[in-house]
XYZ file of C-alpha atoms in Angstrom:
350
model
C 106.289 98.351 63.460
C 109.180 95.680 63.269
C 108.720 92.231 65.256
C 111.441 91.884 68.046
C 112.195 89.282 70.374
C 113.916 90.479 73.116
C 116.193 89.151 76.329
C 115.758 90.942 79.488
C 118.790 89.630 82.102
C 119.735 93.127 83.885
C 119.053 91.693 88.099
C 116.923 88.419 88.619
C 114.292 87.822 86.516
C 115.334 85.717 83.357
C 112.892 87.289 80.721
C 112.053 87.105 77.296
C 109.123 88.130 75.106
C 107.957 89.263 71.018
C 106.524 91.934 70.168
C 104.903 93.608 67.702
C 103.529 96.481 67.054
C 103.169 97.347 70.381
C 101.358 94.268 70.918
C 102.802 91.796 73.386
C 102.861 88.217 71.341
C 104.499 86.063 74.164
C 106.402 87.352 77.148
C 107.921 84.306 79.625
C 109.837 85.604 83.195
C 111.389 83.256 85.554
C 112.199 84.844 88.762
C 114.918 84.276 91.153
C 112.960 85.497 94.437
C 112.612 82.235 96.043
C 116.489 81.581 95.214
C 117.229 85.231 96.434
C 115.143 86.013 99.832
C 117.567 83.790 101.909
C 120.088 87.029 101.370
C 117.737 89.619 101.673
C 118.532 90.878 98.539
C 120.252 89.749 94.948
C 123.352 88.087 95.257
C 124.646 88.777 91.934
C 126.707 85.571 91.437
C 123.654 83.141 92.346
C 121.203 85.760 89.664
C 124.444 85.223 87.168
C 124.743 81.200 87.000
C 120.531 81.296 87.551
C 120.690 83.260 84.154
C 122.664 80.704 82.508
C 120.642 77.827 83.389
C 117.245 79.322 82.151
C 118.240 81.551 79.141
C 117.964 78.824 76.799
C 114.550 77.344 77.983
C 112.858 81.315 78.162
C 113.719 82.103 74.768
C 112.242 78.889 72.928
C 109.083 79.422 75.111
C 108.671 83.119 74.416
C 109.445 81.679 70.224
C 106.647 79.083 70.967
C 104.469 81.117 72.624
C 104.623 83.830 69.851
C 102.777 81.484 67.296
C 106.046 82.798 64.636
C 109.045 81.348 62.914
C 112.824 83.321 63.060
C 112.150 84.126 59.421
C 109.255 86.442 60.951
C 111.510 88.025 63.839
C 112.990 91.179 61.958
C 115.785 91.613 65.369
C 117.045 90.734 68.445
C 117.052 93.369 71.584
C 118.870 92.813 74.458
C 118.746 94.922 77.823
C 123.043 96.189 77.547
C 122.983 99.086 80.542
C 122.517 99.490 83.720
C 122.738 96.472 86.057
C 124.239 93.877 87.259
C 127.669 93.236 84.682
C 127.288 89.272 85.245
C 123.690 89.017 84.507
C 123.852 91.492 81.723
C 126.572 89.335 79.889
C 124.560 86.372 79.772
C 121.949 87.946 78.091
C 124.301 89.988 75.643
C 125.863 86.267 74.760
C 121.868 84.706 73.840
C 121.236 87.770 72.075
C 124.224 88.157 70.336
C 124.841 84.160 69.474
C 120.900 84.487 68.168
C 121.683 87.601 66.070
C 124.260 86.062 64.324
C 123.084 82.237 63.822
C 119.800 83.926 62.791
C 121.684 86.510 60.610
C 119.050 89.439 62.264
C 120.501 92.700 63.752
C 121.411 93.364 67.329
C 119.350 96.350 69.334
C 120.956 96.727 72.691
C 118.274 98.700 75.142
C 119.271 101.090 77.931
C 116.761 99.382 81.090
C 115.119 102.380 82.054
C 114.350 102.912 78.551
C 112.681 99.749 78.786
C 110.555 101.002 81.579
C 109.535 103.815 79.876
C 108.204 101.616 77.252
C 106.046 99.676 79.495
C 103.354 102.578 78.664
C 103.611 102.518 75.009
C 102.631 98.985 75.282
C 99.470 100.163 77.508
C 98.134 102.884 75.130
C 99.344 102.588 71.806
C 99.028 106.050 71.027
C 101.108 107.412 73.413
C 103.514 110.077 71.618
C 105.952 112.487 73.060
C 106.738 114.834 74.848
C 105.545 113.308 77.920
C 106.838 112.930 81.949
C 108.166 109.774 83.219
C 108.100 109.000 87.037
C 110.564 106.205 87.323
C 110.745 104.543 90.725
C 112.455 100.853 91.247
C 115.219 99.022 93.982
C 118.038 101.044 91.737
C 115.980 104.090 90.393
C 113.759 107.253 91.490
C 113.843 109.858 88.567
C 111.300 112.097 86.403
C 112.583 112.007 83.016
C 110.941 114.041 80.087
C 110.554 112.146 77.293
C 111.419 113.837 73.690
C 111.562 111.101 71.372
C 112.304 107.611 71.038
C 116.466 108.189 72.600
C 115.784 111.589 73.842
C 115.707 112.029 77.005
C 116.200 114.643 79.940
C 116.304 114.014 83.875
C 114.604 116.563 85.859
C 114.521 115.016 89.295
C 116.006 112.551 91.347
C 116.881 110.410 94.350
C 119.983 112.346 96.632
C 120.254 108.972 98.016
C 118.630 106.026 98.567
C 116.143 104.460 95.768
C 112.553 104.589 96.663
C 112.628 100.666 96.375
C 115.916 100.110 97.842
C 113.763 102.133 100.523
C 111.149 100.128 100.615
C 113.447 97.349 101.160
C 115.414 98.120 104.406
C 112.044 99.053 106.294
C 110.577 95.975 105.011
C 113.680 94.000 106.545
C 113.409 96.352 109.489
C 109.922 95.383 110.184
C 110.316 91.218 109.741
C 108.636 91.358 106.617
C 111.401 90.097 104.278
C 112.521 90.462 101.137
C 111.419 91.938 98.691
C 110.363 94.751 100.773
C 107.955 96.606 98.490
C 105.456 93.843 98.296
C 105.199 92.872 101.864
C 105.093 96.410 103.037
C 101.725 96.725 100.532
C 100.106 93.571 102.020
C 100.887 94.312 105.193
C 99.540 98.132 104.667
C 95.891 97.116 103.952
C 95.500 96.526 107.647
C 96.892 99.507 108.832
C 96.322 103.300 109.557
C 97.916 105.560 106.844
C 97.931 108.272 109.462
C 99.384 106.366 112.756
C 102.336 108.039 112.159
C 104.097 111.042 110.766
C 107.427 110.472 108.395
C 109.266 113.294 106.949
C 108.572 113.903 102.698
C 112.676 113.748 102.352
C 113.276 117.382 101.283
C 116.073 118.532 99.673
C 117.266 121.869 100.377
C 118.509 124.699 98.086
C 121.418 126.522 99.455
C 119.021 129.879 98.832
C 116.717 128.719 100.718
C 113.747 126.601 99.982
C 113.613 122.994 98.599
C 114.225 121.608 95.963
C 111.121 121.054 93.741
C 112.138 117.868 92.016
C 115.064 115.829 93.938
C 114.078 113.108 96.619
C 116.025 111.998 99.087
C 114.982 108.604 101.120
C 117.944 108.126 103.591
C 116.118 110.272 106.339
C 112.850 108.589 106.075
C 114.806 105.379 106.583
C 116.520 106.647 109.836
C 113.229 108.040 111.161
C 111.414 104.453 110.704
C 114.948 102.834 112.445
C 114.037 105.260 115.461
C 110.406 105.474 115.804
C 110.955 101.146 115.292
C 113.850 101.280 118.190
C 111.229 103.676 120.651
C 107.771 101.481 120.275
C 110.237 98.632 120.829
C 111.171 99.938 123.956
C 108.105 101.942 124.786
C 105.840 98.456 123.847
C 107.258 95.535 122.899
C 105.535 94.420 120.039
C 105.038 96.943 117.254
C 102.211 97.768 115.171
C 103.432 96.178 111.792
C 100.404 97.486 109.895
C 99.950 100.753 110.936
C 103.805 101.350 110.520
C 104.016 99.842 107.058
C 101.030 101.730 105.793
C 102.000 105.229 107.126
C 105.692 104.448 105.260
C 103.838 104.065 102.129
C 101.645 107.022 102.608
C 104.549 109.151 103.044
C 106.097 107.656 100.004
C 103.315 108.313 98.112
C 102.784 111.689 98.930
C 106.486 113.027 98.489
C 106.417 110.939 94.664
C 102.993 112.685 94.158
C 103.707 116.499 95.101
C 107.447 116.016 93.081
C 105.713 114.208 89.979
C 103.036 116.678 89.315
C 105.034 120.060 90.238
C 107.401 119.097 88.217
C 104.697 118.081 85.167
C 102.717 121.254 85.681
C 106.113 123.460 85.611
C 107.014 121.528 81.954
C 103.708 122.152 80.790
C 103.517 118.344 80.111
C 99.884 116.829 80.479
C 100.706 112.940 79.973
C 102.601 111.227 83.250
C 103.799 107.950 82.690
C 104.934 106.020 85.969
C 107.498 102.659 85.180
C 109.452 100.582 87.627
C 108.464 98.389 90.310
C 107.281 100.838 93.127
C 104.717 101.593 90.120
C 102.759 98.526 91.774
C 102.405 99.866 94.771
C 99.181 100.401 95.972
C 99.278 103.643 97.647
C 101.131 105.170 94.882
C 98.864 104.154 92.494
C 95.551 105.200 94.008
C 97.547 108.807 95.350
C 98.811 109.960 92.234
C 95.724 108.770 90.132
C 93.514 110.847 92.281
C 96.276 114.011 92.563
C 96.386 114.097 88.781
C 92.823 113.714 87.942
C 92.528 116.980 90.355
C 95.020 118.754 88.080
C 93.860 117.742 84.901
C 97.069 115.405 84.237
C 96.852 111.738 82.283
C 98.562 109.348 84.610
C 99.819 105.440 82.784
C 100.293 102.998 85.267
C 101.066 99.642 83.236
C 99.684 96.958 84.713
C 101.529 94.697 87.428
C 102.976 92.283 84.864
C 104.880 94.825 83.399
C 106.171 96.917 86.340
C 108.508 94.696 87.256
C 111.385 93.509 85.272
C 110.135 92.045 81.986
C 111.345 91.597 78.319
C 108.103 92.710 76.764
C 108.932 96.656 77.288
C 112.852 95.758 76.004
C 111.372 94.320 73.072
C 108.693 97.519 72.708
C 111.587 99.476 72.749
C 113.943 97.782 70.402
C 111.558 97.556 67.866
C 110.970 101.610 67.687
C 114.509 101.880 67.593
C 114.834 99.117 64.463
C 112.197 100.563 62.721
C 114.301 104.549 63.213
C 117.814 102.418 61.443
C 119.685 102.105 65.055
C 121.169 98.819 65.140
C 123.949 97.926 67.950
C 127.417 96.440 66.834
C 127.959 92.340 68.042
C 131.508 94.024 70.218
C 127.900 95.885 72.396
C 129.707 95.292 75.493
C 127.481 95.415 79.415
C 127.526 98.483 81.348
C 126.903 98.409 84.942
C 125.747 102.491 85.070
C 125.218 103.706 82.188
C 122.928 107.496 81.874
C 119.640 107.461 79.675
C 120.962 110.324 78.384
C 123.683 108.125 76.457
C 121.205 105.893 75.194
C 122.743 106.696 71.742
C 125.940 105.498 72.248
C 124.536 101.509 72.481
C 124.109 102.271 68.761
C 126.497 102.135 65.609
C 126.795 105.904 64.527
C 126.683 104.789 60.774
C 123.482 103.575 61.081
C 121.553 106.573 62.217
């Protein structure tokens, strides 16, 4: 496979990384949480002008770090679509300025593509058709995977994003931001069964549910009331209990929607990508669900749940070695469908 260094600059982590042959060479984050949490969440402006003042010093690191010269770099990917249009534009401008001062070609990366990659980089014989459970702060989707830039939704949020979720109870229960890691600390002293939330079902005007969709607004409003009566029935709430029965619930509606929908595909390989992939609950769930069912579940490891360049890179470098290179006018796309990936490429070149 080709050798690819690749920027990653779609929210708040500055992030770049080489790889090759599905073998992670160097991969170098710097996160904007500390610069962030006063907000609560990103302030797009403050991840923008963070970007600019670490692009420069992540990219020589993740060269240095690789142990290789630019003559043994065969491209340059860049994360193009979704996310924030300010952060995605400084990335576009490293990438691009590097494709074209190193004369190597441009692969612009759809992000959730990226995440989908994070698995090829855990077992490097991974091969299509497989099931992707997608869950971040922006996403919540089962994709089926066809082929490197084939891809099909099958399920999705209604609503709310799991982590975006995970986020407003975390603020709603002191915890701070982000909300998906404080809710997991804080959940390994509580009771996963204190309390009862609703799965988030979506029905079907036939009757029934829908077996794939998600929907996280109403589990949201029943932690803002069952918060608003202890407060008034107690005083002081049980953090732990509360936080660890929210992530049970979580867990169990992901679960039930992954593995119907897996089972229904005939598809024996589940891949799970995005930041809720760290959570604890979700992992341990699912891994024991599947193993029940006879279903491969790939978690990737922490490192590369969360925003990272080494599964941009993963994926640029399939995509170099297939002919799809992107034109330097690759402009930033603040939603842009996985179905489209195609369309970050130059037609005449595939």
């Amino acid at each position: 496979m080709a050798t690819v260094i690749a920027i990653e600059t779609s929210c708040d982590e500055t992030a770049a990384a080489v790889v090759k042959k599905r073998h992670i060479l160097s991969s170098v984050v710097s996160s904007q949480i500390a610069a962030h949490q006063a907000y609560g969440g990103v302030v797009p402006e403050v991840a923008s002008r963070l970007h600019v003042e670490m692009i420069n010093a992540v990219v020589a690191e993740a060269i240095a770090q690789s142990g290789l010269g630019w003559d043994q770099i065969d491209g340059i990917g860049v994360t193009a679509a979704p996310g924030l249009v300010g952060a995605l534009l400084v990335g576009l401008s490293a990438a691009k300025t590097l494709a074209m001062l190193q004369r190597k070609p441009l692969i612009g990366i759809h992000h959730l593509e990226g995440h989908i990659y994070a698995s090829y980089l855990v077992d490097r014989q991974l091969r299509p058709p497989f099931l992707c459970l997608l869950v971040s702060g922006g996403h919540t989707s089962l994709i089926r995977v066809e082929n490197c830039g084939q891809y099909l939704t099958l399920g999705q949020t209604r609503d709310d994003a799991v982590g975006e979720a995970f986020d407003k109870v975390a603020r709603l229960l002191g915890l701070g931001y982000p909300g998906g890691p404080a809710i997991d600390r804080a959940a390994r002293a509580g009771d996963p069964g204190a309390f009862d939330f609703p799965e988030g079902n979506i029905s079907l005007p036939a009757g029934g549910f829908h077996p794939y969709d998600s929907s996280f607004s109403g589990l949201k409003t029943a932690a803002l009331r069952l918060v608003e009566r202890l407060r008034a029935q107690e005083g002081d709430l049980p953090v732990a209990d509360l936080a660890a029965s929210f992530q049970a619930s979580v867990a169990r509606s992901l679960t039930k929607r992954a593995l119907r929908c897996a089972q229904d595909h005939q598809l024996s390989t589940l891949v799970v990508g995005g930041g809720v992939a760290a959570n604890s609950a979700l992992r341990s769930h699912l891994t024991a669900a599947a193993q029940a069912q006879g279903v491969t579940v790939i978690f990737p490891p922490l490192s590369l749940c969360t925003d990272n360049a080494a599964m941009i890179a993963c994926a640029a470098a399939e995509h170099l070695e297939r002919g799809h290179q992107s034109s330097l006018s690759l402009g930033a796309q603040s939603r842009f469908g996985l179905e489209q990936v195609m369309a970050l490429y130059d037609s005449s070149t595939f």
